[in-house]
Amino acid sequence: MASQQQDSASINEIEDEIVELERRLQDARQRLETAQPKPASLPSPGFHLAPSTHFLLLLSDSALPLGSFAFSSGLESYLAHSQRAATFASFLPASLSSFAGTTLPFVLAAHRDPDALAALDDQLDAAIICTVGRRASVAQGRALLGIWERSFRASQPGVDERVLREYSSLLRAEQKNDIPLVSAHLAPLFGAICAIVGLGLRQTAYVFMLSHVKALISAAVRASVFGPYQAQKVLAGQNVQRMIDDMIDREWHTPVEEAGQTVPVMDLWIGRHETLYSRIFNS
């Protein structure tokens, strides 16, 4: 009888010890959980980018087949005619000023009023003095219109493309007229297409000017003015950003009637490109 009482007491002690150990284990787990840092919550993916942002990247892509890299915009002729004092640092601001003065008002006007596309194209065609420059503008404009019809239009079923459809009809009817109804210059077409896909006015102007800078820098690399790393350094530099913004601010309120060449010698360099004994660019 006494042995049974001892066994029962031992069992109770063991059970009490187990309860105490479980309590201590639970307490230790709570202290461990308090001491450990909580994992940071992952940020939410946020809102999807607007479709216009997608087209902003497409239009600024160097792979856009406009054919702009076949033209040096007067750089090759400038290097040939100004061998001693020729530097890209002096040519770039002159070219940007010339390009902005002659074309940017038409980009802005077409973006503000896409319905005036045909009239703006006709005005730009009348304003361009240099035949070589006109040929390059028309070649790139027709390439952009072809990109819209063959590639971009299918991905924009909800946009109002009436303006571009009517413009294309006028261009196709060009062969039937002694005097062409439209020429398909790049600047007004670029502005109208950007407005149709939803790009902002400032975005449109910046991408248009940046594309010109990229084409110039690419031409400089192929003309062995500098290498690809220096090219990217120039392109990413604050000087280029500041020049583009300054040109946009300068031409923001310029009516198309006052658009014109700000660097007259640029027309000479571009026009004399075809007289070079050897050349690697179309113009």
CSV table of N, CA, C and O in Angstrom, one decimal, residues 115-236:
chain,number,residue,atom,x,y,z
A,115,ASP,N,-6.0,67.6,-86.6
A,115,ASP,CA,-6.8,67.8,-87.8
A,115,ASP,C,-6.1,68.7,-88.8
A,115,ASP,O,-6.5,68.7,-90.0
A,116,ALA,N,-5.1,69.5,-88.3
A,116,ALA,CA,-4.4,70.4,-89.2
A,116,ALA,C,-3.2,69.8,-89.8
A,116,ALA,O,-2.3,70.5,-90.4
A,117,LEU,N,-3.1,68.4,-89.8
A,117,LEU,CA,-1.9,67.7,-90.2
A,117,LEU,C,-1.5,68.1,-91.7
A,117,LEU,O,-0.4,68.4,-92.0
A,118,ALA,N,-2.5,68.0,-92.6
A,118,ALA,CA,-2.2,68.2,-94.0
A,118,ALA,C,-1.7,69.6,-94.3
A,118,ALA,O,-0.8,69.8,-95.0
A,119,ALA,N,-2.4,70.6,-93.6
A,119,ALA,CA,-2.0,72.0,-93.8
A,119,ALA,C,-0.6,72.3,-93.2
A,119,ALA,O,0.2,73.0,-93.8
A,120,LEU,N,-0.3,71.7,-92.1
A,120,LEU,CA,1.0,71.9,-91.5
A,120,LEU,C,2.1,71.2,-92.3
A,120,LEU,O,3.2,71.8,-92.5
A,121,ASP,N,1.8,70.1,-92.9
A,121,ASP,CA,2.7,69.4,-93.8
A,121,ASP,C,3.0,70.3,-95.0
A,121,ASP,O,4.2,70.4,-95.4
A,122,ASP,N,2.0,70.9,-95.6
A,122,ASP,CA,2.2,71.8,-96.7
A,122,ASP,C,3.0,73.0,-96.3
A,122,ASP,O,3.9,73.4,-97.1
A,123,GLN,N,2.8,73.6,-95.2
A,123,GLN,CA,3.5,74.7,-94.7
A,123,GLN,C,5.0,74.4,-94.5
A,123,GLN,O,5.9,75.2,-94.9
A,124,LEU,N,5.3,73.2,-93.9
A,124,LEU,CA,6.6,72.8,-93.7
A,124,LEU,C,7.4,72.6,-95.0
A,124,LEU,O,8.5,73.0,-95.2
A,125,ASP,N,6.6,72.0,-96.0
A,125,ASP,CA,7.2,71.7,-97.3
A,125,ASP,C,7.6,73.0,-98.0
A,125,ASP,O,8.7,73.1,-98.6
A,126,ALA,N,6.8,74.1,-97.8
A,126,ALA,CA,7.1,75.4,-98.4
A,126,ALA,C,8.2,76.1,-97.7
A,126,ALA,O,8.9,76.9,-98.2
A,127,ALA,N,8.4,75.8,-96.4
A,127,ALA,CA,9.4,76.5,-95.6
A,127,ALA,C,10.8,75.9,-95.7
A,127,ALA,O,11.8,76.7,-95.4
A,128,ILE,N,10.9,74.7,-96.1
A,128,ILE,CA,12.3,74.1,-96.2
A,128,ILE,C,13.0,74.6,-97.4
A,128,ILE,O,12.4,74.4,-98.5
A,129,ILE,N,14.1,75.1,-97.2
A,129,ILE,CA,14.9,75.6,-98.4
A,129,ILE,C,15.8,74.6,-98.9
A,129,ILE,O,16.0,74.5,-100.2
A,130,CYS,N,16.5,73.8,-98.1
A,130,CYS,CA,17.5,72.9,-98.5
A,130,CYS,C,16.8,71.6,-99.1
A,130,CYS,O,16.0,71.0,-98.4
A,131,THR,N,17.2,71.3,-100.3
A,131,THR,CA,16.6,70.2,-101.0
A,131,THR,C,17.0,68.9,-100.3
A,131,THR,O,16.2,67.9,-100.2
A,132,VAL,N,18.2,68.8,-99.9
A,132,VAL,CA,18.7,67.5,-99.2
A,132,VAL,C,18.0,67.3,-97.9
A,132,VAL,O,17.6,66.2,-97.6
A,133,GLY,N,17.8,68.4,-97.2
A,133,GLY,CA,17.1,68.3,-95.9
A,133,GLY,C,15.6,67.9,-96.1
A,133,GLY,O,15.1,67.2,-95.3
A,134,ARG,N,15.0,68.5,-97.2
A,134,ARG,CA,13.6,68.1,-97.5
A,134,ARG,C,13.5,66.6,-97.8
A,134,ARG,O,12.6,65.9,-97.3
A,135,ARG,N,14.4,66.1,-98.6
A,135,ARG,CA,14.4,64.7,-98.9
A,135,ARG,C,14.5,63.8,-97.7
A,135,ARG,O,13.8,62.8,-97.6
A,136,ALA,N,15.4,64.2,-96.8
A,136,ALA,CA,15.6,63.4,-95.6
A,136,ALA,C,14.3,63.4,-94.7
A,136,ALA,O,13.9,62.4,-94.1
A,137,SER,N,13.7,64.6,-94.6
A,137,SER,CA,12.5,64.7,-93.8
A,137,SER,C,11.3,63.9,-94.3
A,137,SER,O,10.6,63.3,-93.6
A,138,VAL,N,11.2,63.9,-95.7
A,138,VAL,CA,10.1,63.2,-96.3
A,138,VAL,C,10.3,61.7,-96.2
A,138,VAL,O,9.4,60.9,-95.9
A,139,ALA,N,11.6,61.2,-96.3
A,139,ALA,CA,11.9,59.8,-96.2
A,139,ALA,C,11.6,59.3,-94.8
A,139,ALA,O,11.0,58.2,-94.7
A,140,GLN,N,11.9,60.0,-93.8
A,140,GLN,CA,11.7,59.6,-92.4
A,140,GLN,C,10.2,59.7,-92.1
A,140,GLN,O,9.7,58.9,-91.4
A,141,GLY,N,9.5,60.7,-92.6
A,141,GLY,CA,8.1,60.9,-92.4
A,141,GLY,C,7.3,59.7,-93.0
A,141,GLY,O,6.4,59.2,-92.4
A,142,ARG,N,7.6,59.4,-94.2
A,142,ARG,CA,6.9,58.3,-94.8
A,142,ARG,C,7.2,56.9,-94.1
A,142,ARG,O,6.3,56.1,-94.0
A,143,ALA,N,8.4,56.8,-93.6
A,143,ALA,CA,8.7,55.6,-92.8
A,143,ALA,C,7.9,55.6,-91.6
A,143,ALA,O,7.4,54.5,-91.2
A,144,LEU,N,7.7,56.7,-90.9
A,144,LEU,CA,6.9,56.7,-89.6
A,144,LEU,C,5.5,56.4,-90.0
A,144,LEU,O,4.8,55.7,-89.2
A,145,LEU,N,4.9,56.9,-91.1
A,145,LEU,CA,3.6,56.6,-91.4
A,145,LEU,C,3.4,55.1,-91.7
A,145,LEU,O,2.4,54.5,-91.4
A,146,GLY,N,4.4,54.6,-92.4
A,146,GLY,CA,4.4,53.1,-92.6
A,146,GLY,C,4.4,52.3,-91.4
A,146,GLY,O,3.7,51.3,-91.3
A,147,ILE,N,5.2,52.8,-90.4
A,147,ILE,CA,5.2,52.1,-89.1
A,147,ILE,C,3.8,52.1,-88.4
A,147,ILE,O,3.4,51.1,-87.8
A,148,TRP,N,3.2,53.3,-88.5
A,148,TRP,CA,1.9,53.4,-87.9
A,148,TRP,C,0.9,52.4,-88.6
A,148,TRP,O,0.1,51.7,-87.9
A,149,GLU,N,0.9,52.4,-89.9
A,149,GLU,CA,-0.1,51.6,-90.6
A,149,GLU,C,0.2,50.1,-90.5
A,149,GLU,O,-0.8,49.3,-90.4
A,150,ARG,N,1.4,49.7,-90.4
A,150,ARG,CA,1.8,48.3,-90.4
A,150,ARG,C,1.9,47.7,-89.0
A,150,ARG,O,1.8,46.5,-88.8
A,151,SER,N,2.2,48.5,-88.0
A,151,SER,CA,2.6,48.0,-86.7
A,151,SER,C,1.7,48.6,-85.6
A,151,SER,O,1.1,47.9,-84.8
A,152,PHE,N,1.7,50.0,-85.5
A,152,PHE,CA,1.1,50.6,-84.3
A,152,PHE,C,-0.4,50.6,-84.4
A,152,PHE,O,-1.1,50.5,-83.3
A,153,ARG,N,-1.0,50.7,-85.5
A,153,ARG,CA,-2.4,50.9,-85.6
A,153,ARG,C,-3.2,49.7,-85.1
A,153,ARG,O,-4.2,49.8,-84.4
A,154,ALA,N,-2.7,48.5,-85.3
A,154,ALA,CA,-3.3,47.3,-84.9
A,154,ALA,C,-3.4,47.2,-83.4
A,154,ALA,O,-4.3,46.5,-82.8
A,155,SER,N,-2.5,47.8,-82.7
A,155,SER,CA,-2.4,47.8,-81.2
A,155,SER,C,-3.2,48.9,-80.6
A,155,SER,O,-3.3,49.0,-79.4
A,156,GLN,N,-3.8,49.8,-81.4
A,156,GLN,CA,-4.6,50.9,-80.9
A,156,GLN,C,-6.0,50.9,-81.5
A,156,GLN,O,-6.4,51.8,-82.3
A,157,PRO,N,-6.8,49.9,-81.2
A,157,PRO,CA,-8.1,49.8,-81.9
A,157,PRO,C,-9.1,50.9,-81.4
A,157,PRO,O,-10.1,51.2,-82.2
A,158,GLY,N,-8.9,51.4,-80.3
A,158,GLY,CA,-9.9,52.4,-79.8
A,158,GLY,C,-9.6,53.9,-80.1
A,158,GLY,O,-10.4,54.7,-79.8
A,159,VAL,N,-8.5,54.2,-80.8
A,159,VAL,CA,-8.1,55.5,-81.0
A,159,VAL,C,-8.8,56.0,-82.3
A,159,VAL,O,-9.2,55.2,-83.2
A,160,ASP,N,-9.0,57.3,-82.4
A,160,ASP,CA,-9.6,57.9,-83.5
A,160,ASP,C,-8.5,58.2,-84.6
A,160,ASP,O,-7.7,59.2,-84.4
A,161,GLU,N,-8.4,57.4,-85.6
A,161,GLU,CA,-7.3,57.5,-86.6
A,161,GLU,C,-7.8,58.1,-87.9
A,161,GLU,O,-7.2,58.0,-88.9
A,162,ARG,N,-8.9,58.8,-87.8
A,162,ARG,CA,-9.5,59.4,-89.0
A,162,ARG,C,-8.5,60.3,-89.7
A,162,ARG,O,-8.4,60.3,-90.9
A,163,VAL,N,-7.8,61.1,-88.9
A,163,VAL,CA,-6.9,62.1,-89.4
A,163,VAL,C,-5.8,61.4,-90.2
A,163,VAL,O,-5.5,61.8,-91.4
A,164,LEU,N,-5.2,60.4,-89.7
A,164,LEU,CA,-4.1,59.6,-90.4
A,164,LEU,C,-4.7,58.9,-91.6
A,164,LEU,O,-4.0,58.7,-92.6
A,165,ARG,N,-5.9,58.3,-91.5
A,165,ARG,CA,-6.5,57.6,-92.6
A,165,ARG,C,-6.7,58.5,-93.8
A,165,ARG,O,-6.4,58.2,-94.9
A,166,GLU,N,-7.2,59.7,-93.5
A,166,GLU,CA,-7.4,60.7,-94.6
A,166,GLU,C,-6.1,61.2,-95.1
A,166,GLU,O,-6.0,61.4,-96.3
A,167,TYR,N,-5.1,61.4,-94.2
A,167,TYR,CA,-3.8,61.8,-94.7
A,167,TYR,C,-3.2,60.8,-95.6
A,167,TYR,O,-2.6,61.1,-96.6
A,168,SER,N,-3.3,59.5,-95.2
A,168,SER,CA,-2.7,58.4,-96.1
A,168,SER,C,-3.4,58.4,-97.4
A,168,SER,O,-2.7,58.2,-98.5
A,169,SER,N,-4.7,58.7,-97.5
A,169,SER,CA,-5.4,58.7,-98.8
A,169,SER,C,-4.9,59.8,-99.6
A,169,SER,O,-4.7,59.7,-100.9
A,170,LEU,N,-4.6,61.0,-99.0
A,170,LEU,CA,-4.0,62.1,-99.8
A,170,LEU,C,-2.6,61.8,-100.3
A,170,LEU,O,-2.3,62.1,-101.5
A,171,LEU,N,-1.9,61.1,-99.5
A,171,LEU,CA,-0.5,60.7,-99.9
A,171,LEU,C,-0.6,59.7,-101.1
A,171,LEU,O,0.2,59.8,-102.0
A,172,ARG,N,-1.5,58.7,-101.0
A,172,ARG,CA,-1.6,57.8,-102.1
A,172,ARG,C,-2.1,58.4,-103.4
A,172,ARG,O,-1.8,57.9,-104.5
A,173,ALA,N,-2.8,59.5,-103.3
A,173,ALA,CA,-3.3,60.2,-104.5
A,173,ALA,C,-2.3,61.1,-105.0
A,173,ALA,O,-2.5,61.8,-106.0
A,174,GLU,N,-1.1,61.2,-104.4
A,174,GLU,CA,-0.1,62.1,-104.8
A,174,GLU,C,0.4,61.8,-106.3
A,174,GLU,O,0.6,62.8,-107.1
A,175,GLN,N,0.4,60.6,-106.7
A,175,GLN,CA,0.9,60.2,-108.0
A,175,GLN,C,0.0,60.7,-109.1
A,175,GLN,O,0.4,60.8,-110.2
A,176,LYS,N,-1.3,61.0,-108.7
A,176,LYS,CA,-2.2,61.4,-109.7
A,176,LYS,C,-2.3,62.9,-110.0
A,176,LYS,O,-3.0,63.4,-110.8
A,177,ASN,N,-1.5,63.6,-109.2
A,177,ASN,CA,-1.5,65.1,-109.3
A,177,ASN,C,-0.1,65.6,-109.6
A,177,ASN,O,0.9,65.1,-109.2
A,178,ASP,N,-0.1,66.6,-110.4
A,178,ASP,CA,1.2,67.3,-110.8
A,178,ASP,C,1.8,67.9,-109.6
A,178,ASP,O,3.0,67.9,-109.4
A,179,ILE,N,1.0,68.6,-108.7
A,179,ILE,CA,1.4,69.2,-107.5
A,179,ILE,C,1.0,68.3,-106.3
A,179,ILE,O,-0.3,68.0,-106.2
A,180,PRO,N,1.9,67.7,-105.6
A,180,PRO,CA,1.5,66.8,-104.5
A,180,PRO,C,0.6,67.5,-103.4
A,180,PRO,O,0.8,68.6,-103.1
A,181,LEU,N,-0.4,66.7,-103.0
A,181,LEU,CA,-1.3,67.3,-101.9
A,181,LEU,C,-0.6,67.3,-100.6
A,181,LEU,O,-0.8,68.3,-99.8
A,182,VAL,N,0.2,66.3,-100.3
A,182,VAL,CA,0.9,66.2,-99.0
A,182,VAL,C,2.3,65.6,-99.4
A,182,VAL,O,2.4,64.9,-100.4
A,183,SER,N,3.3,65.8,-98.5
A,183,SER,CA,4.6,65.3,-98.7
A,183,SER,C,5.0,64.2,-97.7
A,183,SER,O,5.9,63.5,-97.9
A,184,ALA,N,4.3,64.2,-96.5
A,184,ALA,CA,4.6,63.3,-95.4
A,184,ALA,C,6.0,63.7,-94.7
A,184,ALA,O,6.9,62.9,-94.6
A,185,HIS,N,6.1,64.9,-94.3
A,185,HIS,CA,7.3,65.3,-93.5
A,185,HIS,C,7.2,64.7,-92.1
A,185,HIS,O,6.1,64.5,-91.5
A,186,LEU,N,8.4,64.5,-91.6
A,186,LEU,CA,8.5,63.8,-90.3
A,186,LEU,C,7.8,64.6,-89.1
A,186,LEU,O,7.1,64.1,-88.3
A,187,ALA,N,8.1,65.9,-89.0
A,187,ALA,CA,7.8,66.7,-87.8
A,187,ALA,C,6.2,66.7,-87.6
A,187,ALA,O,5.8,66.3,-86.5
A,188,PRO,N,5.4,67.1,-88.5
A,188,PRO,CA,4.0,67.2,-88.2
A,188,PRO,C,3.4,65.8,-88.0
A,188,PRO,O,2.5,65.6,-87.2
A,189,LEU,N,3.9,64.8,-88.7
A,189,LEU,CA,3.4,63.4,-88.5
A,189,LEU,C,3.7,62.9,-87.1
A,189,LEU,O,2.9,62.3,-86.5
A,190,PHE,N,4.9,63.2,-86.7
A,190,PHE,CA,5.4,62.8,-85.3
A,190,PHE,C,4.4,63.4,-84.3
A,190,PHE,O,4.0,62.7,-83.4
A,191,GLY,N,4.2,64.7,-84.4
A,191,GLY,CA,3.3,65.3,-83.4
A,191,GLY,C,1.9,64.8,-83.4
A,191,GLY,O,1.3,64.5,-82.4
A,192,ALA,N,1.3,64.5,-84.6
A,192,ALA,CA,0.0,64.0,-84.7
A,192,ALA,C,-0.1,62.6,-84.1
A,192,ALA,O,-1.1,62.3,-83.4
A,193,ILE,N,0.8,61.7,-84.5
A,193,ILE,CA,0.8,60.3,-84.0
A,193,ILE,C,0.9,60.3,-82.5
A,193,ILE,O,0.3,59.5,-81.8
A,194,CYS,N,1.8,61.1,-81.9
A,194,CYS,CA,2.0,61.2,-80.5
A,194,CYS,C,0.7,61.6,-79.8
A,194,CYS,O,0.4,61.1,-78.7
A,195,ALA,N,0.0,62.6,-80.4
A,195,ALA,CA,-1.2,63.1,-79.8
A,195,ALA,C,-2.3,61.9,-79.8
A,195,ALA,O,-3.0,61.8,-78.9
A,196,ILE,N,-2.3,61.2,-80.9
A,196,ILE,CA,-3.3,60.1,-81.1
A,196,ILE,C,-3.1,59.0,-80.1
A,196,ILE,O,-4.0,58.5,-79.5
A,197,VAL,N,-1.8,58.6,-79.8
A,197,VAL,CA,-1.6,57.6,-78.8
A,197,VAL,C,-1.6,58.0,-77.4
A,197,VAL,O,-1.4,57.2,-76.5
A,198,GLY,N,-1.7,59.3,-77.2
A,198,GLY,CA,-1.9,59.8,-75.8
A,198,GLY,C,-0.7,60.4,-75.1
A,198,GLY,O,-0.7,60.6,-73.9
A,199,LEU,N,0.4,60.7,-75.8
A,199,LEU,CA,1.6,61.3,-75.2
A,199,LEU,C,1.3,62.7,-74.9
A,199,LEU,O,0.6,63.4,-75.7
A,200,GLY,N,1.9,63.2,-73.9
A,200,GLY,CA,1.8,64.6,-73.5
A,200,GLY,C,2.6,65.5,-74.5
A,200,GLY,O,3.5,65.0,-75.2
A,201,LEU,N,2.3,66.8,-74.5
A,201,LEU,CA,2.9,67.7,-75.4
A,201,LEU,C,4.4,67.8,-75.1
A,201,LEU,O,5.3,67.8,-76.0
A,202,ARG,N,4.8,68.0,-73.9
A,202,ARG,CA,6.2,68.1,-73.5
A,202,ARG,C,6.9,66.8,-73.8
A,202,ARG,O,8.1,66.8,-74.2
A,203,GLN,N,6.3,65.7,-73.5
A,203,GLN,CA,6.9,64.4,-73.8
A,203,GLN,C,7.2,64.2,-75.3
A,203,GLN,O,8.3,63.8,-75.7
A,204,THR,N,6.3,64.6,-76.1
A,204,THR,CA,6.4,64.5,-77.5
A,204,THR,C,7.6,65.4,-78.0
A,204,THR,O,8.4,64.9,-78.8
A,205,ALA,N,7.7,66.6,-77.5
A,205,ALA,CA,8.7,67.5,-77.9
A,205,ALA,C,10.1,66.9,-77.5
A,205,ALA,O,11.1,67.0,-78.2
A,206,TYR,N,10.2,66.4,-76.3
A,206,TYR,CA,11.4,65.9,-75.7
A,206,TYR,C,11.9,64.7,-76.5
A,206,TYR,O,13.1,64.6,-76.9
A,207,VAL,N,11.0,63.7,-76.8
A,207,VAL,CA,11.4,62.5,-77.5
A,207,VAL,C,11.8,62.9,-78.9
A,207,VAL,O,12.8,62.3,-79.5
A,208,PHE,N,11.1,63.9,-79.5
A,208,PHE,CA,11.5,64.3,-80.9
A,208,PHE,C,12.9,64.8,-80.9
A,208,PHE,O,13.7,64.5,-81.8
A,209,MET,N,13.2,65.7,-80.0
A,209,MET,CA,14.6,66.3,-80.0
A,209,MET,C,15.6,65.3,-79.5
A,209,MET,O,16.7,65.3,-80.1
A,210,LEU,N,15.3,64.4,-78.6
A,210,LEU,CA,16.2,63.4,-78.2
A,210,LEU,C,16.6,62.4,-79.3
A,210,LEU,O,17.7,62.0,-79.4
A,211,SER,N,15.6,62.1,-80.1
A,211,SER,CA,15.9,61.2,-81.3
A,211,SER,C,16.8,61.8,-82.2
A,211,SER,O,17.7,61.2,-82.8
A,212,HIS,N,16.8,63.2,-82.4
A,212,HIS,CA,17.7,63.9,-83.3
A,212,HIS,C,19.2,63.8,-82.7
A,212,HIS,O,20.1,63.5,-83.4
A,213,VAL,N,19.2,64.0,-81.3
A,213,VAL,CA,20.6,63.9,-80.7
A,213,VAL,C,21.1,62.5,-80.8
A,213,VAL,O,22.3,62.3,-81.1
A,214,LYS,N,20.3,61.5,-80.6
A,214,LYS,CA,20.8,60.1,-80.7
A,214,LYS,C,21.2,59.8,-82.2
A,214,LYS,O,22.2,59.1,-82.3
A,215,ALA,N,20.5,60.3,-83.2
A,215,ALA,CA,21.0,60.1,-84.5
A,215,ALA,C,22.3,60.8,-84.8
A,215,ALA,O,23.2,60.2,-85.5
A,216,LEU,N,22.5,62.0,-84.3
A,216,LEU,CA,23.8,62.7,-84.4
A,216,LEU,C,24.9,61.9,-83.8
A,216,LEU,O,26.0,61.8,-84.3
A,217,ILE,N,24.7,61.5,-82.6
A,217,ILE,CA,25.7,60.8,-81.8
A,217,ILE,C,26.1,59.4,-82.5
A,217,ILE,O,27.3,59.1,-82.6
A,218,SER,N,25.1,58.8,-83.0
A,218,SER,CA,25.4,57.5,-83.8
A,218,SER,C,26.2,57.8,-85.0
A,218,SER,O,27.1,57.1,-85.3
A,219,ALA,N,25.9,58.9,-85.7
A,219,ALA,CA,26.7,59.3,-86.9
A,219,ALA,C,28.1,59.7,-86.5
A,219,ALA,O,29.0,59.3,-87.2
A,220,ALA,N,28.3,60.3,-85.3
A,220,ALA,CA,29.6,60.6,-84.9
A,220,ALA,C,30.4,59.4,-84.6
A,220,ALA,O,31.6,59.4,-84.8
A,221,VAL,N,29.8,58.4,-84.0
A,221,VAL,CA,30.5,57.1,-83.7
A,221,VAL,C,31.0,56.5,-85.0
A,221,VAL,O,32.1,56.0,-85.1
A,222,ARG,N,30.1,56.4,-86.0
A,222,ARG,CA,30.4,55.8,-87.3
A,222,ARG,C,31.4,56.6,-88.1
A,222,ARG,O,32.1,56.0,-88.9
A,223,ALA,N,31.5,57.9,-87.8
A,223,ALA,CA,32.4,58.7,-88.5
A,223,ALA,C,33.8,58.8,-87.7
A,223,ALA,O,34.6,59.6,-88.0
A,224,SER,N,33.9,58.0,-86.6
A,224,SER,CA,35.1,57.9,-85.8
A,224,SER,C,35.4,59.2,-85.1
A,224,SER,O,36.6,59.5,-84.9
A,225,VAL,N,34.4,60.0,-84.8
A,225,VAL,CA,34.7,61.2,-84.0
A,225,VAL,C,35.0,60.8,-82.5
A,225,VAL,O,35.9,61.4,-81.9
A,226,PHE,N,34.3,59.8,-82.0
A,226,PHE,CA,34.6,59.2,-80.7
A,226,PHE,C,34.0,57.8,-80.6
A,226,PHE,O,33.3,57.4,-81.6
A,227,GLY,N,34.3,57.1,-79.5
A,227,GLY,CA,33.8,55.8,-79.4
A,227,GLY,C,32.5,55.6,-78.7
A,227,GLY,O,31.8,56.6,-78.3
A,228,PRO,N,32.0,54.4,-78.6
A,228,PRO,CA,30.6,54.2,-78.1
A,228,PRO,C,30.5,54.6,-76.6
A,228,PRO,O,29.4,55.0,-76.2
A,229,TYR,N,31.5,54.4,-75.8
A,229,TYR,CA,31.4,54.8,-74.4
A,229,TYR,C,31.3,56.3,-74.2
A,229,TYR,O,30.5,56.8,-73.4
A,230,GLN,N,32.1,57.0,-75.0
A,230,GLN,CA,32.0,58.5,-75.0
A,230,GLN,C,30.7,59.0,-75.5
A,230,GLN,O,30.1,60.0,-75.0
A,231,ALA,N,30.2,58.2,-76.5
A,231,ALA,CA,28.8,58.6,-77.0
A,231,ALA,C,27.8,58.5,-76.0
A,231,ALA,O,26.9,59.4,-75.8
A,232,GLN,N,27.8,57.4,-75.2
A,232,GLN,CA,26.8,57.3,-74.1
A,232,GLN,C,27.0,58.4,-73.0
A,232,GLN,O,26.1,58.8,-72.4
A,233,LYS,N,28.3,58.7,-72.8
A,233,LYS,CA,28.6,59.8,-71.8
A,233,LYS,C,28.0,61.1,-72.3
A,233,LYS,O,27.4,61.9,-71.5
A,234,VAL,N,28.1,61.4,-73.6
A,234,VAL,CA,27.5,62.6,-74.1
A,234,VAL,C,26.0,62.6,-74.0
A,234,VAL,O,25.4,63.6,-73.6
A,235,LEU,N,25.4,61.5,-74.4
A,235,LEU,CA,24.0,61.3,-74.4
A,235,LEU,C,23.4,61.4,-73.0
A,235,LEU,O,22.3,62.0,-72.9
A,236,ALA,N,24.1,60.9,-72.0
A,236,ALA,CA,23.5,60.9,-70.7
A,236,ALA,C,23.9,62.2,-69.9
A,236,ALA,O,23.4,62.4,-68.8
